[in-house]
CSV table of C-alpha atoms in Angstrom, one decimal:
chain,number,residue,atom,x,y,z
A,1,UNK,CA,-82.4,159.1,63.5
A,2,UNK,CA,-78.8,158.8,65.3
A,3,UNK,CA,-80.5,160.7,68.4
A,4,UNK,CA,-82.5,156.9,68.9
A,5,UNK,CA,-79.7,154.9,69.1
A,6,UNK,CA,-77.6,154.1,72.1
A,7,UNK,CA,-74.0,154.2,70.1
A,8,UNK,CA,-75.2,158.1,69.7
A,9,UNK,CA,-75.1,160.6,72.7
A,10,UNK,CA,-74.8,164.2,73.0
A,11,UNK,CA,-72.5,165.4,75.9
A,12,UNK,CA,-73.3,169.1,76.0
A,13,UNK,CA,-70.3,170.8,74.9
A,14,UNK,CA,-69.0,170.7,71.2
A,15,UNK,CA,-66.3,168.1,70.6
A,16,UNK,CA,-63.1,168.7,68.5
A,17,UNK,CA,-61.0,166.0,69.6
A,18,UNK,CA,-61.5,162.4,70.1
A,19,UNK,CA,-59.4,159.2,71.2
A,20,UNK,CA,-59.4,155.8,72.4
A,21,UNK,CA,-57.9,155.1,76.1
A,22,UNK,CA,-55.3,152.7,76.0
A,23,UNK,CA,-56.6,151.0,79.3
A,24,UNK,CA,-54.2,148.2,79.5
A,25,UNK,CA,-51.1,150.6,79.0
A,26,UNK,CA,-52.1,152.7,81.7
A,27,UNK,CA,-52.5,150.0,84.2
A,28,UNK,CA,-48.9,148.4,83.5
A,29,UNK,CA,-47.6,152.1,84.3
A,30,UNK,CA,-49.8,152.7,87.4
A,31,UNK,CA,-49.7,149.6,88.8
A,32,UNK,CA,-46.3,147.8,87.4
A,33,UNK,CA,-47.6,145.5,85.3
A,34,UNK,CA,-51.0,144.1,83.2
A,35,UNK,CA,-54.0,142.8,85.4
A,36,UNK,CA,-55.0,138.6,84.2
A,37,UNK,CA,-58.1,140.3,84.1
A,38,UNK,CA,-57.2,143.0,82.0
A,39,UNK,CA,-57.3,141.2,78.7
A,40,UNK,CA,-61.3,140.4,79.6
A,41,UNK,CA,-61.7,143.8,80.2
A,42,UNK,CA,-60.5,144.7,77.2
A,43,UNK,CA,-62.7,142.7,74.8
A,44,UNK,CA,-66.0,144.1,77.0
A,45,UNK,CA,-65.6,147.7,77.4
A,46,UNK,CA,-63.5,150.5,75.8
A,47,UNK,CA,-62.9,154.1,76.9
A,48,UNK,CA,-63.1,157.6,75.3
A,49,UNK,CA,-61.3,160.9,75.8
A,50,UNK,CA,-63.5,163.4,74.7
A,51,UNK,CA,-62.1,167.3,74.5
A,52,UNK,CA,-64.3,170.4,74.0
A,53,UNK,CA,-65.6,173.4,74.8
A,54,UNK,CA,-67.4,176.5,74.3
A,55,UNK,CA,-64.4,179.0,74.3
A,56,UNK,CA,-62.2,181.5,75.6
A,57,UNK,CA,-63.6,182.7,78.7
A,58,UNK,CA,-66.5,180.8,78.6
A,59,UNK,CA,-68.3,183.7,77.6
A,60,UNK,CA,-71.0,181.5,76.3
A,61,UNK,CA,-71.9,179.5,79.1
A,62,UNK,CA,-70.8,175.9,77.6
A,63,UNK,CA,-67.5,175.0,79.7
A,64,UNK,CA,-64.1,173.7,78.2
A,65,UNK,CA,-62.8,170.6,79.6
A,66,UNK,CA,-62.1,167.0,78.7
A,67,UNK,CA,-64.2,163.9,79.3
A,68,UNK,CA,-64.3,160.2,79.7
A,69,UNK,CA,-66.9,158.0,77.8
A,70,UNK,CA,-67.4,154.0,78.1
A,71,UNK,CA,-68.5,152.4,75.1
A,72,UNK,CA,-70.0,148.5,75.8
A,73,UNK,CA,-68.3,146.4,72.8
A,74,UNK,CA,-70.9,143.7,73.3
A,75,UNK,CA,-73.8,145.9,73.8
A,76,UNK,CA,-73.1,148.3,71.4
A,77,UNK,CA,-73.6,150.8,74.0
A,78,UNK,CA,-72.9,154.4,74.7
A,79,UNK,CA,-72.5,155.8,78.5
A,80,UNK,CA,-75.0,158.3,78.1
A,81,UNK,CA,-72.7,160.9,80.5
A,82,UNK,CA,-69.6,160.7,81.0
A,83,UNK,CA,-67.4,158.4,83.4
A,84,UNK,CA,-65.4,161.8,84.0
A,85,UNK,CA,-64.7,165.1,83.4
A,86,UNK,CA,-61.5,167.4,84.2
A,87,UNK,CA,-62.5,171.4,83.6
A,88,UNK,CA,-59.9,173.4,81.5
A,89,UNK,CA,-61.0,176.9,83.4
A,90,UNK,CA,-61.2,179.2,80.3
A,91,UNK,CA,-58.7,177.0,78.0
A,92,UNK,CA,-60.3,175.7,75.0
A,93,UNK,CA,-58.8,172.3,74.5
A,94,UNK,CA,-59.0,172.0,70.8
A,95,UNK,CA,-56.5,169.1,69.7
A,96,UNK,CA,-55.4,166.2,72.0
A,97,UNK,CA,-52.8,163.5,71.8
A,98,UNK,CA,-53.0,160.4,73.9
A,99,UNK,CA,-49.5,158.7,74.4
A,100,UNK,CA,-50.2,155.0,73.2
A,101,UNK,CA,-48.3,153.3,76.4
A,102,UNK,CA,-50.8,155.0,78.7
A,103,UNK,CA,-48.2,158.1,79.5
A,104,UNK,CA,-50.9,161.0,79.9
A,105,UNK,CA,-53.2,162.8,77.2
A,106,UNK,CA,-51.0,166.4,75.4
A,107,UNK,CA,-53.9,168.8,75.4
A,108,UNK,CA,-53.4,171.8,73.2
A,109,UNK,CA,-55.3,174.9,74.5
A,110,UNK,CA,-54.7,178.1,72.7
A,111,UNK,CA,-51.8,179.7,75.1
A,112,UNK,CA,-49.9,176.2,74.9
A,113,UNK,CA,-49.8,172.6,75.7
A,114,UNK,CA,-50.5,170.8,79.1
A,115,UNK,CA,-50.0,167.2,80.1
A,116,UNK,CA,-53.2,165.2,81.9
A,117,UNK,CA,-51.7,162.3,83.7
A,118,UNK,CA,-54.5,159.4,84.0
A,119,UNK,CA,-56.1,158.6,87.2
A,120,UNK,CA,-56.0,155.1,88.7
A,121,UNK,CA,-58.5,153.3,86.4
A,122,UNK,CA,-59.2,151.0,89.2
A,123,UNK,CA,-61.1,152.8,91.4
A,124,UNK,CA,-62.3,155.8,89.0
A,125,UNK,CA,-60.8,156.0,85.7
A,126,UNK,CA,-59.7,160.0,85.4
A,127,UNK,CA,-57.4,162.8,84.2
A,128,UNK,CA,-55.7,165.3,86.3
A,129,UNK,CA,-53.8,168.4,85.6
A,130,UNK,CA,-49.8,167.4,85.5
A,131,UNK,CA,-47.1,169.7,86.7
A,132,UNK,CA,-44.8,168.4,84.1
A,133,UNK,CA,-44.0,171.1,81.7
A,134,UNK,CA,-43.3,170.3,78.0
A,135,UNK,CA,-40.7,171.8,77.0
A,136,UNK,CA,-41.2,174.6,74.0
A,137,UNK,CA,-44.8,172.9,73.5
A,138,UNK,CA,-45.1,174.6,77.3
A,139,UNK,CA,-46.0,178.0,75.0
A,140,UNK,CA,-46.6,176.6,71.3
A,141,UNK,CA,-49.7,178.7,70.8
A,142,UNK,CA,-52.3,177.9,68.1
A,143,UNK,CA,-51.5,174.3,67.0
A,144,UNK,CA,-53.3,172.6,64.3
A,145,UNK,CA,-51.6,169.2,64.5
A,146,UNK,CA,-50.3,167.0,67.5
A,147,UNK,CA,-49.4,163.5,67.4
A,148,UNK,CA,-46.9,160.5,69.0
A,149,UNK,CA,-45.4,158.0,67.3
A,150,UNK,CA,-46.8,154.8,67.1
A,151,UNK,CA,-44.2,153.4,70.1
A,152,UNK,CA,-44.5,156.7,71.9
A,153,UNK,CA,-40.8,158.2,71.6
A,154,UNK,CA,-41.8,161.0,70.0
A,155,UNK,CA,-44.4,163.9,69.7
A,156,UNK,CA,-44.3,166.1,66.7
A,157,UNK,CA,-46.5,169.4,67.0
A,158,UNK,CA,-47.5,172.2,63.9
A,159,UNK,CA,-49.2,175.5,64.2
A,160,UNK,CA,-51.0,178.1,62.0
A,161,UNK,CA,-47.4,179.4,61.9
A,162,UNK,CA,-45.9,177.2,59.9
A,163,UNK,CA,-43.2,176.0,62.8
A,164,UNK,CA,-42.6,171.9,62.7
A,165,UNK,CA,-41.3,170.4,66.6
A,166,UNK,CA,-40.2,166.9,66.7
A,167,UNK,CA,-39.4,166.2,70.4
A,168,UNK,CA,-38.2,163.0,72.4
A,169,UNK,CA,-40.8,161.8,74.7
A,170,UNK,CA,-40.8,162.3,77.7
A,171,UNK,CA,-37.5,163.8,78.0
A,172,UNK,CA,-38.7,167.0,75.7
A,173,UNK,CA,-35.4,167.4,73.7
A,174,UNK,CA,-36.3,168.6,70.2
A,175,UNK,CA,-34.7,166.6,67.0
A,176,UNK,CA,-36.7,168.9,64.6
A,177,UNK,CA,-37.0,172.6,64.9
A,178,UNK,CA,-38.4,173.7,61.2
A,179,UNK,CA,-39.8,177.6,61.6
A,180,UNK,CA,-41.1,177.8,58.3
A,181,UNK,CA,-41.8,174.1,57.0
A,182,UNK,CA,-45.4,175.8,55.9
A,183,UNK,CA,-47.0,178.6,55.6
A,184,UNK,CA,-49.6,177.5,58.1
A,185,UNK,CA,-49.4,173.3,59.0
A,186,UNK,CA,-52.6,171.8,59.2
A,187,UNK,CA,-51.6,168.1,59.7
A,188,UNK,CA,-48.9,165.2,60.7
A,189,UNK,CA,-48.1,161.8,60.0
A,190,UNK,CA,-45.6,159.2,61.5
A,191,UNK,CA,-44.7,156.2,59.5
A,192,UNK,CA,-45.1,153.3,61.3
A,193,UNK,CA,-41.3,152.7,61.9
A,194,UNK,CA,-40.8,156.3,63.1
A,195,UNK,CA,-38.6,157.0,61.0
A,196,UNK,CA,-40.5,159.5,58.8
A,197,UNK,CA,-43.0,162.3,59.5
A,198,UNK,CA,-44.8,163.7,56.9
A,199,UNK,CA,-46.5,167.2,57.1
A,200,UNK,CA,-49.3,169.2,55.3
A,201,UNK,CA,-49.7,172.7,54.7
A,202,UNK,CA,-53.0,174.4,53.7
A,203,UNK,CA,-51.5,174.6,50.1
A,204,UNK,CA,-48.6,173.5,48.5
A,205,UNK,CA,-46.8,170.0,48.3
A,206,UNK,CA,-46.5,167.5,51.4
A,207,UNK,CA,-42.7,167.1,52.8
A,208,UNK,CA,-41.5,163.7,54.1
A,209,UNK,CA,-38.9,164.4,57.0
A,210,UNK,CA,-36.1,161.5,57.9
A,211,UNK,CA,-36.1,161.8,61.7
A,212,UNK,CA,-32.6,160.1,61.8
A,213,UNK,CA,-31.1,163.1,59.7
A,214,UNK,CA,-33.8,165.8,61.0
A,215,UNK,CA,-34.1,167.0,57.4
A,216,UNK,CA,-36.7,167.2,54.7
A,217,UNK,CA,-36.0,164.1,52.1
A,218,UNK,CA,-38.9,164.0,49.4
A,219,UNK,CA,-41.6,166.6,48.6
A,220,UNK,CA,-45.0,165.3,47.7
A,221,UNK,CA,-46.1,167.5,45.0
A,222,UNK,CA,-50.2,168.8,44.3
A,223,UNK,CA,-51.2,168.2,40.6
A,224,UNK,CA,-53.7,170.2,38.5
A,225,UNK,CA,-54.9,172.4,41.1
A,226,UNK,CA,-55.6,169.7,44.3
A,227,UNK,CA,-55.6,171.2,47.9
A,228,UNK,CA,-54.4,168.3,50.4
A,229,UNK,CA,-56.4,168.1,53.5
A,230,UNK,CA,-55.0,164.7,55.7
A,231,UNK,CA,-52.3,162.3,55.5
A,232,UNK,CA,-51.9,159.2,57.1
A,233,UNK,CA,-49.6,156.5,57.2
A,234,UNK,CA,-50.6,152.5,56.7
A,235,UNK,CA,-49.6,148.9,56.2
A,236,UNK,CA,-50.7,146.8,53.1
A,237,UNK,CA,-51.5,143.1,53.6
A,238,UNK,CA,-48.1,141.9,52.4
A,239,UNK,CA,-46.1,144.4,54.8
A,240,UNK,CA,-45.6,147.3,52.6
A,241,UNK,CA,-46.2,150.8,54.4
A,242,UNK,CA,-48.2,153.1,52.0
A,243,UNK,CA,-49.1,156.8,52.6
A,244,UNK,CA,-52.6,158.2,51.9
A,245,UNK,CA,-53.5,161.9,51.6
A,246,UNK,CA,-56.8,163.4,51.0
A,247,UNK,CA,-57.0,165.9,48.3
A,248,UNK,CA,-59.7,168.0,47.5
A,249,UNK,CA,-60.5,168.9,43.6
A,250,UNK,CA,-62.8,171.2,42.6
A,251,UNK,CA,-66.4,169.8,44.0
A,252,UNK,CA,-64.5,166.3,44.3
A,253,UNK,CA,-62.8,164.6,46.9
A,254,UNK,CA,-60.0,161.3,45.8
A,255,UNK,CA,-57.4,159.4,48.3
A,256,UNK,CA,-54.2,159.6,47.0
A,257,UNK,CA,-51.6,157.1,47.8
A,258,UNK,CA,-48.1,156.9,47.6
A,259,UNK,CA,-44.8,154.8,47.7
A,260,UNK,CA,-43.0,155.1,51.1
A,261,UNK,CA,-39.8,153.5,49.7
A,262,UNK,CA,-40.0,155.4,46.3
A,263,UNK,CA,-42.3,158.4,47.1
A,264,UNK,CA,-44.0,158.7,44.0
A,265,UNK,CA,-47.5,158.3,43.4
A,266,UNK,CA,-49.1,155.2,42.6
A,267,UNK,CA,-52.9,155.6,43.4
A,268,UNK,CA,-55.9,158.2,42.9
A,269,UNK,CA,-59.2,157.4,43.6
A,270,UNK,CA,-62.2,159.5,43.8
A,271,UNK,CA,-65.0,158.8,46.8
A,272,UNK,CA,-68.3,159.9,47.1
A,273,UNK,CA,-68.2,162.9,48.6
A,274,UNK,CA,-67.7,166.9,48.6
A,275,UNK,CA,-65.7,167.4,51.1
A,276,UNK,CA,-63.5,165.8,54.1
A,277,UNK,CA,-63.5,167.6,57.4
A,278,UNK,CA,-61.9,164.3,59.0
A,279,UNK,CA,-60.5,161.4,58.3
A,280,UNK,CA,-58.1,158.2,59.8
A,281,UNK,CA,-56.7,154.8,59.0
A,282,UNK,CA,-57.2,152.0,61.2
A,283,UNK,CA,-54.7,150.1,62.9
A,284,UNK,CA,-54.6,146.9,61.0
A,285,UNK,CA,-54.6,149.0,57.6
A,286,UNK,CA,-57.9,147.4,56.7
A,287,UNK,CA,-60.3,150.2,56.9
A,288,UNK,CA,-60.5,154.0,56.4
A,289,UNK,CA,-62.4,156.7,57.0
A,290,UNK,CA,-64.0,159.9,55.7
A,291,UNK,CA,-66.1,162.6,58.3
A,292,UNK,CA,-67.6,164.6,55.3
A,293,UNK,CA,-70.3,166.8,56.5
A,294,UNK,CA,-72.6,164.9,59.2
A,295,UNK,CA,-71.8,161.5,57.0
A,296,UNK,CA,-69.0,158.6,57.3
A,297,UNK,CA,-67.7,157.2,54.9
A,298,UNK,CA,-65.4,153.9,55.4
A,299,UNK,CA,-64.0,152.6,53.1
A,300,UNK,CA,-61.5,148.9,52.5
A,301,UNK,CA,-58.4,149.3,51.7
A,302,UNK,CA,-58.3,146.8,49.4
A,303,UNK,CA,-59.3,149.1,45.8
A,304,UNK,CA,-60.6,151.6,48.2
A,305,UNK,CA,-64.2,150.6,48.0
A,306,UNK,CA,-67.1,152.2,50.1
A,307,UNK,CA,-67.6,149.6,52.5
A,308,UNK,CA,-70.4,151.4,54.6
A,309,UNK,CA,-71.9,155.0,54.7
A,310,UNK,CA,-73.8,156.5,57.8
A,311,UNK,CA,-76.2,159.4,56.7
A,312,UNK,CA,-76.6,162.1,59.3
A,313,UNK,CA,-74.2,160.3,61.8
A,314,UNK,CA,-74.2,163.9,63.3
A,315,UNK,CA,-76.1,167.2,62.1
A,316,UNK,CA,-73.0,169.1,63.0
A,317,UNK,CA,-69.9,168.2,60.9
A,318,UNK,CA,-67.5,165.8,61.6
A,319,UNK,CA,-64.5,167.3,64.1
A,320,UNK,CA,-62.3,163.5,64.5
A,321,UNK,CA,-62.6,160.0,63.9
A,322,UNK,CA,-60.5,157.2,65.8
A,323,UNK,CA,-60.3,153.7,65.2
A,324,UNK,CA,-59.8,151.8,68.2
A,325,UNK,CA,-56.9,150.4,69.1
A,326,UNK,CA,-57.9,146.7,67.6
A,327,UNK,CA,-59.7,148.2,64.3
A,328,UNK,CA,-63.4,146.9,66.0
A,329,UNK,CA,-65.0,150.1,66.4
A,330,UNK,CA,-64.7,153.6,65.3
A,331,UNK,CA,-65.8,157.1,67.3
A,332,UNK,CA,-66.2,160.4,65.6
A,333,UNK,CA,-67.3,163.0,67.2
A,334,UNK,CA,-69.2,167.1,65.9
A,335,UNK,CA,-69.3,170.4,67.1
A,336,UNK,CA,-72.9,169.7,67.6
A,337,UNK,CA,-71.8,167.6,71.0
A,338,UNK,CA,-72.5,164.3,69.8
A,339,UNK,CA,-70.2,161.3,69.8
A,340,UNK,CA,-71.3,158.2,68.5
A,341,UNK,CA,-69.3,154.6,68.1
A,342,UNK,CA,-69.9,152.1,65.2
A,343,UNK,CA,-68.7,148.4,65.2
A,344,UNK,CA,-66.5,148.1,61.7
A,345,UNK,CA,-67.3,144.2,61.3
A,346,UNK,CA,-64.1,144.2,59.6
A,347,UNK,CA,-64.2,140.2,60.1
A,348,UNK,CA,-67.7,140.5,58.2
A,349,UNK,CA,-66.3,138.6,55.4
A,350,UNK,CA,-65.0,136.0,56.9
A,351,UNK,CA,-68.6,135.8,58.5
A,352,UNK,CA,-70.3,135.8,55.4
A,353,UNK,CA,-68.1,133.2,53.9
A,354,UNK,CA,-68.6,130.9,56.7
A,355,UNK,CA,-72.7,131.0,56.6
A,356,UNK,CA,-72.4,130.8,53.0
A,357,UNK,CA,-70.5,127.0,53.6
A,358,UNK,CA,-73.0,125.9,56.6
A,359,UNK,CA,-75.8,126.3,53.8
A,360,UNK,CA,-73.9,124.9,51.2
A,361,UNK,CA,-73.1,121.4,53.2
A,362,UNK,CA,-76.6,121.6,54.8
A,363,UNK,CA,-77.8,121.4,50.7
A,364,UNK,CA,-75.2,118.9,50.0
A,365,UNK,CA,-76.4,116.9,53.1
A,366,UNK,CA,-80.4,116.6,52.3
A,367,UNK,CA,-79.2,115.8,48.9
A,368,UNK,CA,-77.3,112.7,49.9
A,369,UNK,CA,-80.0,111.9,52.6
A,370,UNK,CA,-83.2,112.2,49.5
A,371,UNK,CA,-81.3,110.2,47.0
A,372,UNK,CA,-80.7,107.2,49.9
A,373,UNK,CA,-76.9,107.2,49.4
A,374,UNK,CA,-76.2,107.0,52.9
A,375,UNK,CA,-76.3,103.3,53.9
C-alpha cells in the first residue's frame, strides 16, 4: 500500500497543484549569485510547492494555502510535514506557476492571481505574499491554465471563458489578448524556443499561436470524434521539437503527436488506460506521464512504451504531475491530500547494460582461467 512507503505522505488538505523548486535559481536572485555548495545540494535534496485547499470560505474546516515539501533523492524520502506553509485566508489556490529562474510562484485563486516571492532558502526556505500586482492577471478570475516559458519571459494564462493572455514577465505588458480563442480553455503549451504557444479547449481543434506575430498560425484538428485533454511540448533525441496531446476516444485514451515545423500529424498511439486526469513531459524528452485515476502511467518516448505503472499511487485521482527539473524524479499529487515522489531510473538502461558486461567478462574470464590459457 502507498500509505507504507516514505515517498507517500498525506498533508491534510487536498492538492491541485504541484511543482518542483528551482533552488539554485532562487539563491542566484537572493543572494547574487550560486552557492559552491549549491550544486551538492542539489543532487541530495529537492523541494516541492504544494497548493491546496478546502474552499471558499473555508466552510469546511480544511484551510487553503500553499506548502513546502523536501524530498531526500538519496533516501527516497518524503518530509512527512511540510518545511512550510503560507495561508491563502479564504482563497482556494487551485493552479500555480513557478517562474523557472526562481522569480516567485503565480498562484491562481478564484478572484485573480497573486505573486508569492520566495523566502531566503538559507535560513528557512518560504513563500510570502508579494505586493507586486500582475497586471490584468491581477483580476483574471477562474483560470484553468497558467504557465511560463521555459526561459521565463513570458506567462500565458486561459480561463473557463475562453480569453488567451500572453504577457512579458515581469514587466506585465500583454503580446496576446485573444477573448474568444475557446469556448472554455482548459490547457497551454510553450514550445521550447518560445516562439509558439499552443492552446486547448474542452472541444474542438488545438490552435498553435506565433508569439512573434501574436496571431493564430496552424489549427490542430480532432478526428473521428476525439476530445483533447493535455498538450505538451518536447525534444526528440536528434533535436527535433515534437508536440504531444492527449485525446480521449470513446473508453480509450492514445498520445497523439505532431510536426512542430509542419504541423500535421505523424503519431497515434493508444495506452492502457480510460482516462487521463493529468499528465507531463519531462525535461530531457525521455519520459512521460499519465495520472489516470489513482494510477501512473510513464511511459519512454522512444515508441511510447509503458515503461512503469504504479497501482493505487493515490485513492483519490490524480490533480498534477511534475518532473523535476533534471528528469530523476517525478511528484504527483490527489485531492485525497497525498503527494508522493518516484525515482524515473531513466539511466536504468544504461545500468542494466553495464551489469549485463561485468557478467559477461566475469564468464569470459573463468573460461580462460579453466582451459589454462593464461600463462
Amino acid at each position: 500500500m502507498a500509505e507504507m512507503s516514505k515517498n507517500y505522505h498525506r498533508y491534510g488538505v487536498p492538492l491541485y497543484g504541484a511543482a518542483w523548486v528551482p533552488l539554485h535559481g532562487i539563491r542566484s536572485r537572493l543572494k547574487g549569485g550560486a552557492r559552491p555548495d549549491d550544486a551538492v545540494a542539489a543532487d541530495d535534496c529537492g523541494y516541492l510547492v504544494l497548493a491546496g485547499g478546502g474552499g471558499s470560505e473555508g466552510r469546511c474546516g480544511i484551510p487553503n494555502g500553499v506548502l513546502i515539501a523536501e524530498f531526500d533523492f538519496g533516501s527516497g524520502s518524503l518530509s512527512q510535514r511540510p518545511v512550510a506553509e503560507l495561508c491563502t485566508g479564504s482563497d482556494l489556490p487551485y493552479r500555480i506557476a513557478v517562474h523557472p529562474q526562481g522569480d516567485g510562484v503565480v498562484c491562481a485563486l478564484p478572484k485573480g492571481c497573486r505573486l508569492l516571492e520566495w523566502v531566503d532558502p538559507d535560513h528557512t526556505l518560504g513563500l510570502k505574499m508579494s505586493a507586486k500586482v500582475l497586471g490584468q492577471l491581477q483580476y483574471a478570475e477562474l483560470l484553468l491554465a497558467l504557465v511560463f516559458s521555459h526561459d521565463g519571459s513570458l506567462l500565458a494564462a486561459g480561463g473557463e471563458d475562453g480569453r488567451l493572455m500572453v504577457l512579458k514577465w515581469p514587466s506585465m505588458d500583454i503580446i496576446l489578448n485573444e477573448a474568444r480563442a475557446h469556448s472554455c480553455l482548459k490547457d497551454l503549451a510553450f514550445s521550447l524556443d518560445g516562439k509558439f504557444l499552443v492552446s486547448l479547449g474542452d472541444s474542438g481543434p488545438c490552435r498553435v499561436w506565433d508569439l512573434t506575430s501574436s496571431v493564430a498560425v496552424a489549427s490542430l484538428p480532432d478526428e473521428n470524434g476525439e476530445t483533447f485533454q493535455f498538450c505538451r511540448f518536447s525534444q526528440r533525441s536528434d533535436g527535433t521539437q515534437v508536440l504531444y496531446v492527449t485525446a480521449l476516444k470513446g473508453r480509450g485514451v492514445s498520445i497523439l503527436t505532431w510536426n512542430t515545423s509542419s504541423w500535421k500529424r505523424i503519431g497515434s498511439k493508444r495506452v492502457g488506460c480510460d482516462s487521463v486526469d493529468a499528465f507531463n513531459v519531462s525535461a530531457d524528452g525521455k519520459l512521460l506521464a499519465v495520472g489516470t485515476g489513482g494510477d501512473i502511467v510513464i511511459l519512454n518516448s522512444t515508441g511510447l512504451k509503458t515503461q512503469t505503472v504504479v497501482k493505487k499511487a493515490h485513492l483519490g485521482f490524480v490533480t498534477a504531475l511534475a518532473f523535476s527539473h533534471d528528469s530523476r524524479a517525478i511528484v504527483s499529487v490527489s485531492m485525497d491530500s497525498s503527494a508522493t515522489v518516484k525515482h524515473t531510473n531513466t539511466d536504468g538502461g544504461s545500468r542494466l547494460w553495464l551489469i549485463i558486461c561485468i557478467v559477461l567478462l566475469a564468464i569470459a574470464a573463468e573460461f580462460i582461467r579453466s582451459w589454462g590459457l593464461f600463462l
